[in-house]
PDB file of N, CA and C in Angstrom:
ATOM      1  N   UNK A   1      34.995 -32.123 223.794  1.00  0.00           N
ATOM      2  CA  UNK A   1      34.726 -30.757 223.401  1.00  0.00           C
ATOM      3  C   UNK A   1      36.022 -29.973 223.252  1.00  0.00           C
ATOM      4  N   UNK A   2      36.909 -30.173 224.134  1.00  0.00           N
ATOM      5  CA  UNK A   2      38.183 -29.466 224.084  1.00  0.00           C
ATOM      6  C   UNK A   2      38.939 -29.843 222.817  1.00  0.00           C
ATOM      7  N   UNK A   3      38.940 -31.085 222.452  1.00  0.00           N
ATOM      8  CA  UNK A   3      39.608 -31.555 221.232  1.00  0.00           C
ATOM      9  C   UNK A   3      38.904 -30.959 220.021  1.00  0.00           C
ATOM     10  N   UNK A   4      37.612 -30.906 220.075  1.00  0.00           N
ATOM     11  CA  UNK A   4      36.838 -30.325 218.977  1.00  0.00           C
ATOM     12  C   UNK A   4      37.161 -28.844 218.831  1.00  0.00           C
ATOM     13  N   UNK A   5      37.303 -28.132 219.957  1.00  0.00           N
ATOM     14  CA  UNK A   5      37.649 -26.713 219.929  1.00  0.00           C
ATOM     15  C   UNK A   5      39.051 -26.532 219.362  1.00  0.00           C
ATOM     16  N   UNK A   6      39.979 -27.398 219.742  1.00  0.00           N
ATOM     17  CA  UNK A   6      41.353 -27.333 219.238  1.00  0.00           C
ATOM     18  C   UNK A   6      41.378 -27.617 217.730  1.00  0.00           C
ATOM     19  N   UNK A   7      40.571 -28.621 217.334  1.00  0.00           N
ATOM     20  CA  UNK A   7      40.488 -28.958 215.918  1.00  0.00           C
ATOM     21  C   UNK A   7      39.903 -27.786 215.137  1.00  0.00           C
ATOM     22  N   UNK A   8      38.878 -27.170 215.688  1.00  0.00           N
ATOM     23  CA  UNK A   8      38.237 -26.029 215.038  1.00  0.00           C
ATOM     24  C   UNK A   8      39.216 -24.853 214.939  1.00  0.00           C
ATOM     25  N   UNK A   9      40.002 -24.573 215.988  1.00  0.00           N
ATOM     26  CA  UNK A   9      41.022 -23.509 215.977  1.00  0.00           C
ATOM     27  C   UNK A   9      42.085 -23.808 214.931  1.00  0.00           C
ATOM     28  N   UNK A  10      42.531 -25.086 214.912  1.00  0.00           N
ATOM     29  CA  UNK A  10      43.564 -25.473 213.944  1.00  0.00           C
ATOM     30  C   UNK A  10      43.036 -25.302 212.525  1.00  0.00           C
ATOM     31  N   UNK A  11      41.808 -25.701 212.277  1.00  0.00           N
ATOM     32  CA  UNK A  11      41.195 -25.576 210.963  1.00  0.00           C
ATOM     33  C   UNK A  11      41.044 -24.097 210.598  1.00  0.00           C
ATOM     34  N   UNK A  12      40.623 -23.300 211.563  1.00  0.00           N
ATOM     35  CA  UNK A  12      40.467 -21.874 211.318  1.00  0.00           C
ATOM     36  C   UNK A  12      41.818 -21.235 211.008  1.00  0.00           C
ATOM     37  N   UNK A  13      42.851 -21.590 211.773  1.00  0.00           N
ATOM     38  CA  UNK A  13      44.206 -21.071 211.518  1.00  0.00           C
ATOM     39  C   UNK A  13      44.691 -21.507 210.140  1.00  0.00           C
ATOM     40  N   UNK A  14      44.438 -22.762 209.799  1.00  0.00           N
ATOM     41  CA  UNK A  14      44.865 -23.291 208.499  1.00  0.00           C
ATOM     42  C   UNK A  14      44.176 -22.525 207.374  1.00  0.00           C
ATOM     43  N   UNK A  15      42.867 -22.313 207.499  1.00  0.00           N
ATOM     44  CA  UNK A  15      42.124 -21.586 206.465  1.00  0.00           C
ATOM     45  C   UNK A  15      42.622 -20.143 206.339  1.00  0.00           C
ATOM     46  N   UNK A  16      42.919 -19.497 207.479  1.00  0.00           N
ATOM     47  CA  UNK A  16      43.432 -18.132 207.464  1.00  0.00           C
ATOM     48  C   UNK A  16      44.801 -18.096 206.769  1.00  0.00           C
ATOM     49  N   UNK A  17      45.659 -19.046 207.078  1.00  0.00           N
ATOM     50  CA  UNK A  17      46.991 -19.092 206.466  1.00  0.00           C
ATOM     51  C   UNK A  17      46.904 -19.384 204.974  1.00  0.00           C
ATOM     52  N   UNK A  18      45.988 -20.265 204.588  1.00  0.00           N
ATOM     53  CA  UNK A  18      45.796 -20.560 203.162  1.00  0.00           C
ATOM     54  C   UNK A  18      45.313 -19.297 202.442  1.00  0.00           C
ATOM     55  N   UNK A  19      44.403 -18.557 203.061  1.00  0.00           N
ATOM     56  CA  UNK A  19      43.892 -17.326 202.471  1.00  0.00           C
ATOM     57  C   UNK A  19      45.020 -16.288 202.357  1.00  0.00           C
ATOM     58  N   UNK A  20      45.819 -16.151 203.415  1.00  0.00           N
ATOM     59  CA  UNK A  20      46.944 -15.216 203.379  1.00  0.00           C
ATOM     60  C   UNK A  20      47.967 -15.637 202.323  1.00  0.00           C
ATOM     61  N   UNK A  21      48.226 -16.944 202.254  1.00  0.00           N
ATOM     62  CA  UNK A  21      49.174 -17.453 201.266  1.00  0.00           C
ATOM     63  C   UNK A  21      48.675 -17.152 199.847  1.00  0.00           C
ATOM     64  N   UNK A  22      47.402 -17.363 199.620  1.00  0.00           N
ATOM     65  CA  UNK A  22      46.813 -17.079 198.307  1.00  0.00           C
ATOM     66  C   UNK A  22      46.927 -15.590 197.994  1.00  0.00           C
ATOM     67  N   UNK A  23      46.692 -14.752 198.990  1.00  0.00           N
ATOM     68  CA  UNK A  23      46.804 -13.307 198.796  1.00  0.00           C
ATOM     69  C   UNK A  23      48.243 -12.928 198.461  1.00  0.00           C
ATOM     70  N   UNK A  24      49.188 -13.523 199.190  1.00  0.00           N
ATOM     71  CA  UNK A  24      50.603 -13.241 198.921  1.00  0.00           C
ATOM     72  C   UNK A  24      50.991 -13.722 197.522  1.00  0.00           C
ATOM     73  N   UNK A  25      50.479 -14.878 197.098  1.00  0.00           N
ATOM     74  CA  UNK A  25      50.750 -15.374 195.753  1.00  0.00           C
ATOM     75  C   UNK A  25      50.190 -14.430 194.690  1.00  0.00           C
ATOM     76  N   UNK A  26      49.007 -13.890 194.938  1.00  0.00           N
ATOM     77  CA  UNK A  26      48.390 -12.930 194.019  1.00  0.00           C
ATOM     78  C   UNK A  26      49.231 -11.650 193.945  1.00  0.00           C
ATOM     79  N   UNK A  27      49.705 -11.166 195.105  1.00  0.00           N
ATOM     80  CA  UNK A  27      50.560  -9.981 195.129  1.00  0.00           C
ATOM     81  C   UNK A  27      51.869 -10.238 194.384  1.00  0.00           C
ATOM     82  N   UNK A  28      52.423 -11.448 194.576  1.00  0.00           N
ATOM     83  CA  UNK A  28      53.664 -11.815 193.893  1.00  0.00           C
ATOM     84  C   UNK A  28      53.448 -11.854 192.380  1.00  0.00           C
ATOM     85  N   UNK A  29      52.324 -12.435 191.942  1.00  0.00           N
ATOM     86  CA  UNK A  29      52.009 -12.470 190.513  1.00  0.00           C
ATOM     87  C   UNK A  29      51.864 -11.055 189.951  1.00  0.00           C
ATOM     88  N   UNK A  30      51.171 -10.189 190.676  1.00  0.00           N
ATOM     89  CA  UNK A  30      51.012  -8.793 190.246  1.00  0.00           C
ATOM     90  C   UNK A  30      52.365  -8.089 190.165  1.00  0.00           C
ATOM     91  N   UNK A  31      53.203  -8.318 191.171  1.00  0.00           N
ATOM     92  CA  UNK A  31      54.534  -7.691 191.177  1.00  0.00           C
ATOM     93  C   UNK A  31      55.366  -8.184 189.996  1.00  0.00           C
ATOM     94  N   UNK A  32      55.278  -9.469 189.693  1.00  0.00           N
ATOM     95  CA  UNK A  32      56.021 -10.016 188.547  1.00  0.00           C
ATOM     96  C   UNK A  32      55.530  -9.416 187.237  1.00  0.00           C
ATOM     97  N   UNK A  33      54.221  -9.250 187.102  1.00  0.00           N
ATOM     98  CA  UNK A  33      53.662  -8.644 185.892  1.00  0.00           C
ATOM     99  C   UNK A  33      54.139  -7.200 185.743  1.00  0.00           C
ATOM    100  N   UNK A  34      54.134  -6.467 186.863  1.00  0.00           N
ATOM    101  CA  UNK A  34      54.600  -5.081 186.828  1.00  0.00           C
ATOM    102  C   UNK A  34      56.084  -5.017 186.493  1.00  0.00           C
ATOM    103  N   UNK A  35      56.848  -5.932 187.069  1.00  0.00           N
ATOM    104  CA  UNK A  35      58.277  -5.982 186.774  1.00  0.00           C
ATOM    105  C   UNK A  35      58.509  -6.296 185.300  1.00  0.00           C
ATOM    106  N   UNK A  36      57.765  -7.239 184.784  1.00  0.00           N
ATOM    107  CA  UNK A  36      57.895  -7.610 183.375  1.00  0.00           C
ATOM    108  C   UNK A  36      57.549  -6.421 182.472  1.00  0.00           C
ATOM    109  N   UNK A  37      56.489  -5.717 182.808  1.00  0.00           N
ATOM    110  CA  UNK A  37      56.104  -4.539 182.018  1.00  0.00           C
ATOM    111  C   UNK A  37      57.169  -3.452 182.125  1.00  0.00           C
ATOM    112  N   UNK A  38      57.715  -3.246 183.323  1.00  0.00           N
ATOM    113  CA  UNK A  38      58.753  -2.227 183.514  1.00  0.00           C
ATOM    114  C   UNK A  38      60.014  -2.606 182.734  1.00  0.00           C
ATOM    115  N   UNK A  39      60.360  -3.883 182.736  1.00  0.00           N
ATOM    116  CA  UNK A  39      61.528  -4.334 181.974  1.00  0.00           C
ATOM    117  C   UNK A  39      61.315  -4.122 180.481  1.00  0.00           C
ATOM    118  N   UNK A  40      60.104  -4.416 179.996  1.00  0.00           N
ATOM    119  CA  UNK A  40      59.806  -4.210 178.575  1.00  0.00           C
ATOM    120  C   UNK A  40      59.887  -2.722 178.221  1.00  0.00           C
ATOM    121  N   UNK A  41      59.380  -1.877 179.100  1.00  0.00           N
ATOM    122  CA  UNK A  41      59.449  -0.426 178.886  1.00  0.00           C
ATOM    123  C   UNK A  41      60.902   0.039 178.881  1.00  0.00           C
ATOM    124  N   UNK A  42      61.694  -0.496 179.805  1.00  0.00           N
ATOM    125  CA  UNK A  42      63.109  -0.123 179.882  1.00  0.00           C
ATOM    126  C   UNK A  42      63.849  -0.569 178.618  1.00  0.00           C
ATOM    127  N   UNK A  43      63.551  -1.771 178.136  1.00  0.00           N
ATOM    128  CA  UNK A  43      64.193  -2.250 176.896  1.00  0.00           C
ATOM    129  C   UNK A  43      63.800  -1.367 175.710  1.00  0.00           C
ATOM    130  N   UNK A  44      62.530  -1.010 175.641  1.00  0.00           N
ATOM    131  CA  UNK A  44      62.069  -0.138 174.544  1.00  0.00           C
ATOM    132  C   UNK A  44      62.743   1.223 174.635  1.00  0.00           C
ATOM    133  N   UNK A  45      62.840   1.766 175.846  1.00  0.00           N
ATOM    134  CA  UNK A  45      63.487   3.069 176.021  1.00  0.00           C
ATOM    135  C   UNK A  45      64.968   2.989 175.668  1.00  0.00           C
ATOM    136  N   UNK A  46      65.623   1.896 176.058  1.00  0.00           N
ATOM    137  CA  UNK A  46      67.046   1.736 175.725  1.00  0.00           C
ATOM    138  C   UNK A  46      67.228   1.626 174.214  1.00  0.00           C
ATOM    139  N   UNK A  47      66.338   0.908 173.557  1.00  0.00           N
ATOM    140  CA  UNK A  47      66.403   0.800 172.097  1.00  0.00           C
ATOM    141  C   UNK A  47      66.195   2.147 171.428  1.00  0.00           C
ATOM    142  N   UNK A  48      65.246   2.899 171.913  1.00  0.00           N
ATOM    143  CA  UNK A  48      64.979   4.232 171.366  1.00  0.00           C
ATOM    144  C   UNK A  48      66.172   5.149 171.611  1.00  0.00           C
ATOM    145  N   UNK A  49      66.759   5.049 172.802  1.00  0.00           N
ATOM    146  CA  UNK A  49      67.934   5.874 173.108  1.00  0.00           C
ATOM    147  C   UNK A  49      69.078   5.539 172.155  1.00  0.00           C
ATOM    148  N   UNK A  50      69.291   4.275 171.872  1.00  0.00           N
ATOM    149  CA  UNK A  50      70.345   3.866 170.934  1.00  0.00           C
ATOM    150  C   UNK A  50      70.063   4.402 169.535  1.00  0.00           C
ATOM    151  N   UNK A  51      68.790   4.330 169.122  1.00  0.00           N
ATOM    152  CA  UNK A  51      68.418   4.824 167.805  1.00  0.00           C
ATOM    153  C   UNK A  51      68.681   6.333 167.715  1.00  0.00           C
ATOM    154  N   UNK A  52      68.302   7.058 168.750  1.00  0.00           N
ATOM    155  CA  UNK A  52      68.492   8.512 168.764  1.00  0.00           C
ATOM    156  C   UNK A  52      69.989   8.850 168.795  1.00  0.00           C
ATOM    157  N   UNK A  53      70.781   8.088 169.564  1.00  0.00           N
ATOM    158  CA  UNK A  53      72.224   8.330 169.605  1.00  0.00           C
ATOM    159  C   UNK A  53      72.846   8.105 168.231  1.00  0.00           C
ATOM    160  N   UNK A  54      72.419   7.076 167.544  1.00  0.00           N
ATOM    161  CA  UNK A  54      72.943   6.791 166.214  1.00  0.00           C
ATOM    162  C   UNK A  54      72.538   7.889 165.233  1.00  0.00           C
ATOM    163  N   UNK A  55      71.292   8.334 165.330  1.00  0.00           N
ATOM    164  CA  UNK A  55      70.811   9.424 164.469  1.00  0.00           C
ATOM    165  C   UNK A  55      71.602  10.707 164.747  1.00  0.00           C
ATOM    166  N   UNK A  56      71.861  10.976 166.005  1.00  0.00           N
ATOM    167  CA  UNK A  56      72.641  12.151 166.384  1.00  0.00           C
ATOM    168  C   UNK A  56      74.067  12.040 165.852  1.00  0.00           C
ATOM    169  N   UNK A  57      74.661  10.848 165.955  1.00  0.00           N
ATOM    170  CA  UNK A  57      76.024  10.639 165.455  1.00  0.00           C
ATOM    171  C   UNK A  57      76.087  10.900 163.952  1.00  0.00           C
ATOM    172  N   UNK A  58      75.095  10.374 163.226  1.00  0.00           N
ATOM    173  CA  UNK A  58      75.062  10.587 161.774  1.00  0.00           C
ATOM    174  C   UNK A  58      74.860  12.064 161.431  1.00  0.00           C
ATOM    175  N   UNK A  59      73.950  12.711 162.153  1.00  0.00           N
ATOM    176  CA  UNK A  59      73.694  14.137 161.894  1.00  0.00           C
ATOM    177  C   UNK A  59      74.940  14.968 162.201  1.00  0.00           C
ATOM    178  N   UNK A  60      75.627  14.619 163.269  1.00  0.00           N
ATOM    179  CA  UNK A  60      76.839  15.358 163.628  1.00  0.00           C
ATOM    180  C   UNK A  60      77.923  15.160 162.570  1.00  0.00           C
ATOM    181  N   UNK A  61      78.085  13.925 162.088  1.00  0.00           N
ATOM    182  CA  UNK A  61      79.079  13.660 161.045  1.00  0.00           C
ATOM    183  C   UNK A  61      78.726  14.430 159.768  1.00  0.00           C
ATOM    184  N   UNK A  62      77.448  14.457 159.420  1.00  0.00           N
ATOM    185  CA  UNK A  62      76.996  15.194 158.231  1.00  0.00           C
ATOM    186  C   UNK A  62      77.252  16.689 158.405  1.00  0.00           C
ATOM    187  N   UNK A  63      76.962  17.204 159.608  1.00  0.00           N
ATOM    188  CA  UNK A  63      77.180  18.616 159.886  1.00  0.00           C
ATOM    189  C   UNK A  63      78.668  18.945 159.790  1.00  0.00           C
ATOM    190  N   UNK A  64      79.525  18.078 160.336  1.00  0.00           N
ATOM    191  CA  UNK A  64      80.973  18.311 160.274  1.00  0.00           C
ATOM    192  C   UNK A  64      81.443  18.351 158.812  1.00  0.00           C
ATOM    193  N   UNK A  65      80.914  17.449 158.003  1.00  0.00           N
ATOM    194  CA  UNK A  65      81.287  17.416 156.586  1.00  0.00           C
ATOM    195  C   UNK A  65      80.844  18.705 155.889  1.00  0.00           C
ATOM    196  N   UNK A  66      79.614  19.138 156.163  1.00  0.00           N
ATOM    197  CA  UNK A  66      79.120  20.378 155.568  1.00  0.00           C
ATOM    198  C   UNK A  66      79.942  21.578 156.049  1.00  0.00           C
ATOM    199  N   UNK A  67      80.320  21.559 157.325  1.00  0.00           N
ATOM    200  CA  UNK A  67      81.125  22.646 157.878  1.00  0.00           C
ATOM    201  C   UNK A  67      82.484  22.706 157.185  1.00  0.00           C
ATOM    202  N   UNK A  68      83.116  21.536 157.004  1.00  0.00           N
ATOM    203  CA  UNK A  68      84.411  21.519 156.306  1.00  0.00           C
ATOM    204  C   UNK A  68      84.264  22.045 154.882  1.00  0.00           C
ATOM    205  N   UNK A  69      83.188  21.629 154.207  1.00  0.00           N
ATOM    206  CA  UNK A  69      82.938  22.117 152.855  1.00  0.00           C
ATOM    207  C   UNK A  69      82.741  23.622 152.821  1.00  0.00           C
ATOM    208  N   UNK A  70      81.965  24.134 153.774  1.00  0.00           N
ATOM    209  CA  UNK A  70      81.706  25.582 153.825  1.00  0.00           C
ATOM    210  C   UNK A  70      82.992  26.346 154.132  1.00  0.00           C
ATOM    211  N   UNK A  71      83.814  25.802 155.028  1.00  0.00           N
ATOM    212  CA  UNK A  71      85.073  26.467 155.349  1.00  0.00           C
ATOM    213  C   UNK A  71      86.003  26.483 154.129  1.00  0.00           C
ATOM    214  N   UNK A  72      86.016  25.363 153.395  1.00  0.00           N
ATOM    215  CA  UNK A  72      86.826  25.312 152.174  1.00  0.00           C
ATOM    216  C   UNK A  72      86.343  26.319 151.153  1.00  0.00           C
ATOM    217  N   UNK A  73      85.030  26.394 150.980  1.00  0.00           N
ATOM    218  CA  UNK A  73      84.455  27.353 150.029  1.00  0.00           C
ATOM    219  C   UNK A  73      84.739  28.784 150.466  1.00  0.00           C
ATOM    220  N   UNK A  74      84.683  29.041 151.786  1.00  0.00           N
ATOM    221  CA  UNK A  74      84.983  30.367 152.308  1.00  0.00           C
ATOM    222  C   UNK A  74      86.430  30.753 151.998  1.00  0.00           C
ATOM    223  N   UNK A  75      87.359  29.835 152.208  1.00  0.00           N
ATOM    224  CA  UNK A  75      88.764  30.128 151.896  1.00  0.00           C
ATOM    225  C   UNK A  75      88.941  30.396 150.408  1.00  0.00           C
ATOM    226  N   UNK A  76      88.245  29.601 149.604  1.00  0.00           N
ATOM    227  CA  UNK A  76      88.300  29.792 148.149  1.00  0.00           C
ATOM    228  C   UNK A  76      87.797  31.189 147.778  1.00  0.00           C
ATOM    229  N   UNK A  77      86.661  31.581 148.352  1.00  0.00           N
ATOM    230  CA  UNK A  77      86.087  32.899 148.068  1.00  0.00           C
ATOM    231  C   UNK A  77      86.977  34.024 148.590  1.00  0.00           C
ATOM    232  N   UNK A  78      87.585  33.818 149.743  1.00  0.00           N
ATOM    233  CA  UNK A  78      88.498  34.838 150.266  1.00  0.00           C
ATOM    234  C   UNK A  78      89.693  35.007 149.331  1.00  0.00           C
ATOM    235  N   UNK A  79      90.201  33.899 148.793  1.00  0.00           N
ATOM    236  CA  UNK A  79      91.294  33.968 147.821  1.00  0.00           C
ATOM    237  C   UNK A  79      90.872  34.717 146.573  1.00  0.00           C
ATOM    238  N   UNK A  80      89.673  34.409 146.074  1.00  0.00           N
ATOM    239  CA  UNK A  80      89.164  35.106 144.894  1.00  0.00           C
ATOM    240  C   UNK A  80      88.997  36.595 145.186  1.00  0.00           C
ATOM    241  N   UNK A  81      88.539  36.913 146.381  1.00  0.00           N
ATOM    242  CA  UNK A  81      88.364  38.309 146.774  1.00  0.00           C
ATOM    243  C   UNK A  81      89.707  39.039 146.780  1.00  0.00           C
ATOM    244  N   UNK A  82      90.739  38.395 147.330  1.00  0.00           N
ATOM    245  CA  UNK A  82      92.076  39.014 147.328  1.00  0.00           C
ATOM    246  C   UNK A  82      92.569  39.231 145.894  1.00  0.00           C
ATOM    247  N   UNK A  83      92.380  38.194 145.054  1.00  0.00           N
ATOM    248  CA  UNK A  83      92.800  38.321 143.658  1.00  0.00           C
ATOM    249  C   UNK A  83      92.085  39.468 142.961  1.00  0.00           C
ATOM    250  N   UNK A  84      90.776  39.557 143.173  1.00  0.00           N
ATOM    251  CA  UNK A  84      89.998  40.635 142.546  1.00  0.00           C
ATOM    252  C   UNK A  84      90.411  42.009 143.089  1.00  0.00           C
ATOM    253  N   UNK A  85      90.728  42.078 144.371  1.00  0.00           N
ATOM    254  CA  UNK A  85      91.173  43.353 144.952  1.00  0.00           C
ATOM    255  C   UNK A  85      92.501  43.764 144.332  1.00  0.00           C
ATOM    256  N   UNK A  86      93.405  42.799 144.133  1.00  0.00           N
ATOM    257  CA  UNK A  86      94.691  43.106 143.497  1.00  0.00           C
ATOM    258  C   UNK A  86      94.488  43.564 142.057  1.00  0.00           C
ATOM    259  N   UNK A  87      93.617  42.848 141.324  1.00  0.00           N
ATOM    260  CA  UNK A  87      93.333  43.239 139.936  1.00  0.00           C
ATOM    261  C   UNK A  87      92.710  44.637 139.900  1.00  0.00           C
ATOM    262  N   UNK A  88      91.804  44.888 140.817  1.00  0.00           N
ATOM    263  CA  UNK A  88      91.158  46.198 140.881  1.00  0.00           C
ATOM    264  C   UNK A  88      92.189  47.292 141.153  1.00  0.00           C
ATOM    265  N   UNK A  89      93.102  47.011 142.057  1.00  0.00           N
ATOM    266  CA  UNK A  89      94.137  47.982 142.376  1.00  0.00           C
ATOM    267  C   UNK A  89      95.027  48.239 141.158  1.00  0.00           C
ATOM    268  N   UNK A  90      95.410  47.169 140.443  1.00  0.00           N
ATOM    269  CA  UNK A  90      96.227  47.319 139.235  1.00  0.00           C
ATOM    270  C   UNK A  90      95.495  48.130 138.169  1.00  0.00           C
ATOM    271  N   UNK A  91      94.219  47.788 137.962  1.00  0.00           N
ATOM    272  CA  UNK A  91      93.428  48.510 136.964  1.00  0.00           C
ATOM    273  C   UNK A  91      93.268  49.976 137.355  1.00  0.00           C
ATOM    274  N   UNK A  92      93.051  50.247 138.632  1.00  0.00           N
ATOM    275  CA  UNK A  92      92.907  51.614 139.108  1.00  0.00           C
ATOM    276  C   UNK A  92      94.196  52.406 138.882  1.00  0.00           C
ATOM    277  N   UNK A  93      95.323  51.795 139.213  1.00  0.00           N
ATOM    278  CA  UNK A  93      96.579  52.515 139.022  1.00  0.00           C
ATOM    279  C   UNK A  93      96.870  52.702 137.528  1.00  0.00           C
ATOM    280  N   UNK A  94      96.516  51.709 136.703  1.00  0.00           N
ATOM    281  CA  UNK A  94      96.688  51.843 135.256  1.00  0.00           C
ATOM    282  C   UNK A  94      95.799  52.976 134.712  1.00  0.00           C
ATOM    283  N   UNK A  95      94.564  53.030 135.224  1.00  0.00           N
ATOM    284  CA  UNK A  95      93.636  54.081 134.794  1.00  0.00           C
ATOM    285  C   UNK A  95      94.159  55.455 135.203  1.00  0.00           C
ATOM    286  N   UNK A  96      94.693  55.575 136.396  1.00  0.00           N
ATOM    287  CA  UNK A  96      95.258  56.852 136.841  1.00  0.00           C
ATOM    288  C   UNK A  96      96.449  57.255 135.958  1.00  0.00           C
ATOM    289  N   UNK A  97      97.264  56.274 135.612  1.00  0.00           N
ATOM    290  CA  UNK A  97      98.417  56.547 134.750  1.00  0.00           C
ATOM    291  C   UNK A  97      97.946  57.044 133.376  1.00  0.00           C
ATOM    292  N   UNK A  98      96.889  56.374 132.840  1.00  0.00           N
ATOM    293  CA  UNK A  98      96.351  56.795 131.550  1.00  0.00           C
ATOM    294  C   UNK A  98      95.784  58.215 131.632  1.00  0.00           C
ATOM    295  N   UNK A  99      95.093  58.524 132.738  1.00  0.00           N
ATOM    296  CA  UNK A  99      94.554  59.876 132.920  1.00  0.00           C
ATOM    297  C   UNK A  99      95.682  60.903 132.971  1.00  0.00           C
ATOM    298  N   UNK A 100      96.771  60.579 133.666  1.00  0.00           N
ATOM    299  CA  UNK A 100      97.905  61.492 133.758  1.00  0.00           C
ATOM    300  C   UNK A 100      98.533  61.713 132.376  1.00  0.00           C
ATOM    301  N   UNK A 101      98.673  60.641 131.598  1.00  0.00           N
ATOM    302  CA  UNK A 101      99.233  60.748 130.248  1.00  0.00           C
ATOM    303  C   UNK A 101      98.329  61.602 129.365  1.00  0.00           C
ATOM    304  N   UNK A 102      97.020  61.387 129.522  1.00  0.00           N
ATOM    305  CA  UNK A 102      96.054  62.157 128.734  1.00  0.00           C
ATOM    306  C   UNK A 102      96.168  63.641 129.070  1.00  0.00           C
ATOM    307  N   UNK A 103      96.238  63.961 130.351  1.00  0.00           N
ATOM    308  CA  UNK A 103      96.361  65.357 130.764  1.00  0.00           C
ATOM    309  C   UNK A 103      97.672  65.967 130.272  1.00  0.00           C
ATOM    310  N   UNK A 104      98.739  65.171 130.306  1.00  0.00           N
ATOM    311  CA  UNK A 104     100.029  65.678 129.826  1.00  0.00           C
ATOM    312  C   UNK A 104      99.958  65.958 128.342  1.00  0.00           C
ATOM    313  N   UNK A 105      99.303  65.130 127.574  1.00  0.00           N
ATOM    314  CA  UNK A 105      99.161  65.345 126.132  1.00  0.00           C
ATOM    315  C   UNK A 105      98.276  66.550 125.838  1.00  0.00           C
ATOM    316  N   UNK A 106      97.244  66.717 126.672  1.00  0.00           N
ATOM    317  CA  UNK A 106      96.333  67.842 126.485  1.00  0.00           C
ATOM    318  C   UNK A 106      97.081  69.159 126.710  1.00  0.00           C
ATOM    319  N   UNK A 107      98.011  69.157 127.654  1.00  0.00           N
ATOM    320  CA  UNK A 107      98.776  70.370 127.938  1.00  0.00           C
ATOM    321  C   UNK A 107      99.711  70.703 126.761  1.00  0.00           C
ATOM    322  N   UNK A 108     100.164  69.693 126.081  1.00  0.00           N
ATOM    323  CA  UNK A 108     101.046  69.912 124.931  1.00  0.00           C
ATOM    324  C   UNK A 108     100.270  70.457 123.754  1.00  0.00           C
ATOM    325  N   UNK A 109      99.032  70.209 123.701  1.00  0.00           N
ATOM    326  CA  UNK A 109      98.234  70.635 122.545  1.00  0.00           C
ATOM    327  C   UNK A 109      97.812  72.034 122.663  1.00  0.00           C
TER     328      UNK A 109
END
């Protein structure tokens, strides 16, 4: 009877350990699946981040090019404005001179 009780205890312990081992294997499989899914998500996020960084780099380069163009056009327009102001000043002084000559001639008449 004592041997039978020992055998029964050993069998019960073995069955409990097999059940625990199976449970641990199931937990390990679940953890591996979660890890695999997390790694796939991380790879997708890293790929998306790279795509967005590249898009940002291109947009920034395009913006810099447009900015340089706008600055060049602004300088061009400022130059034209100065030229027109000088021409306007010359024309104004010429017009004043003509008015003075006209008044001087009118006084002679």
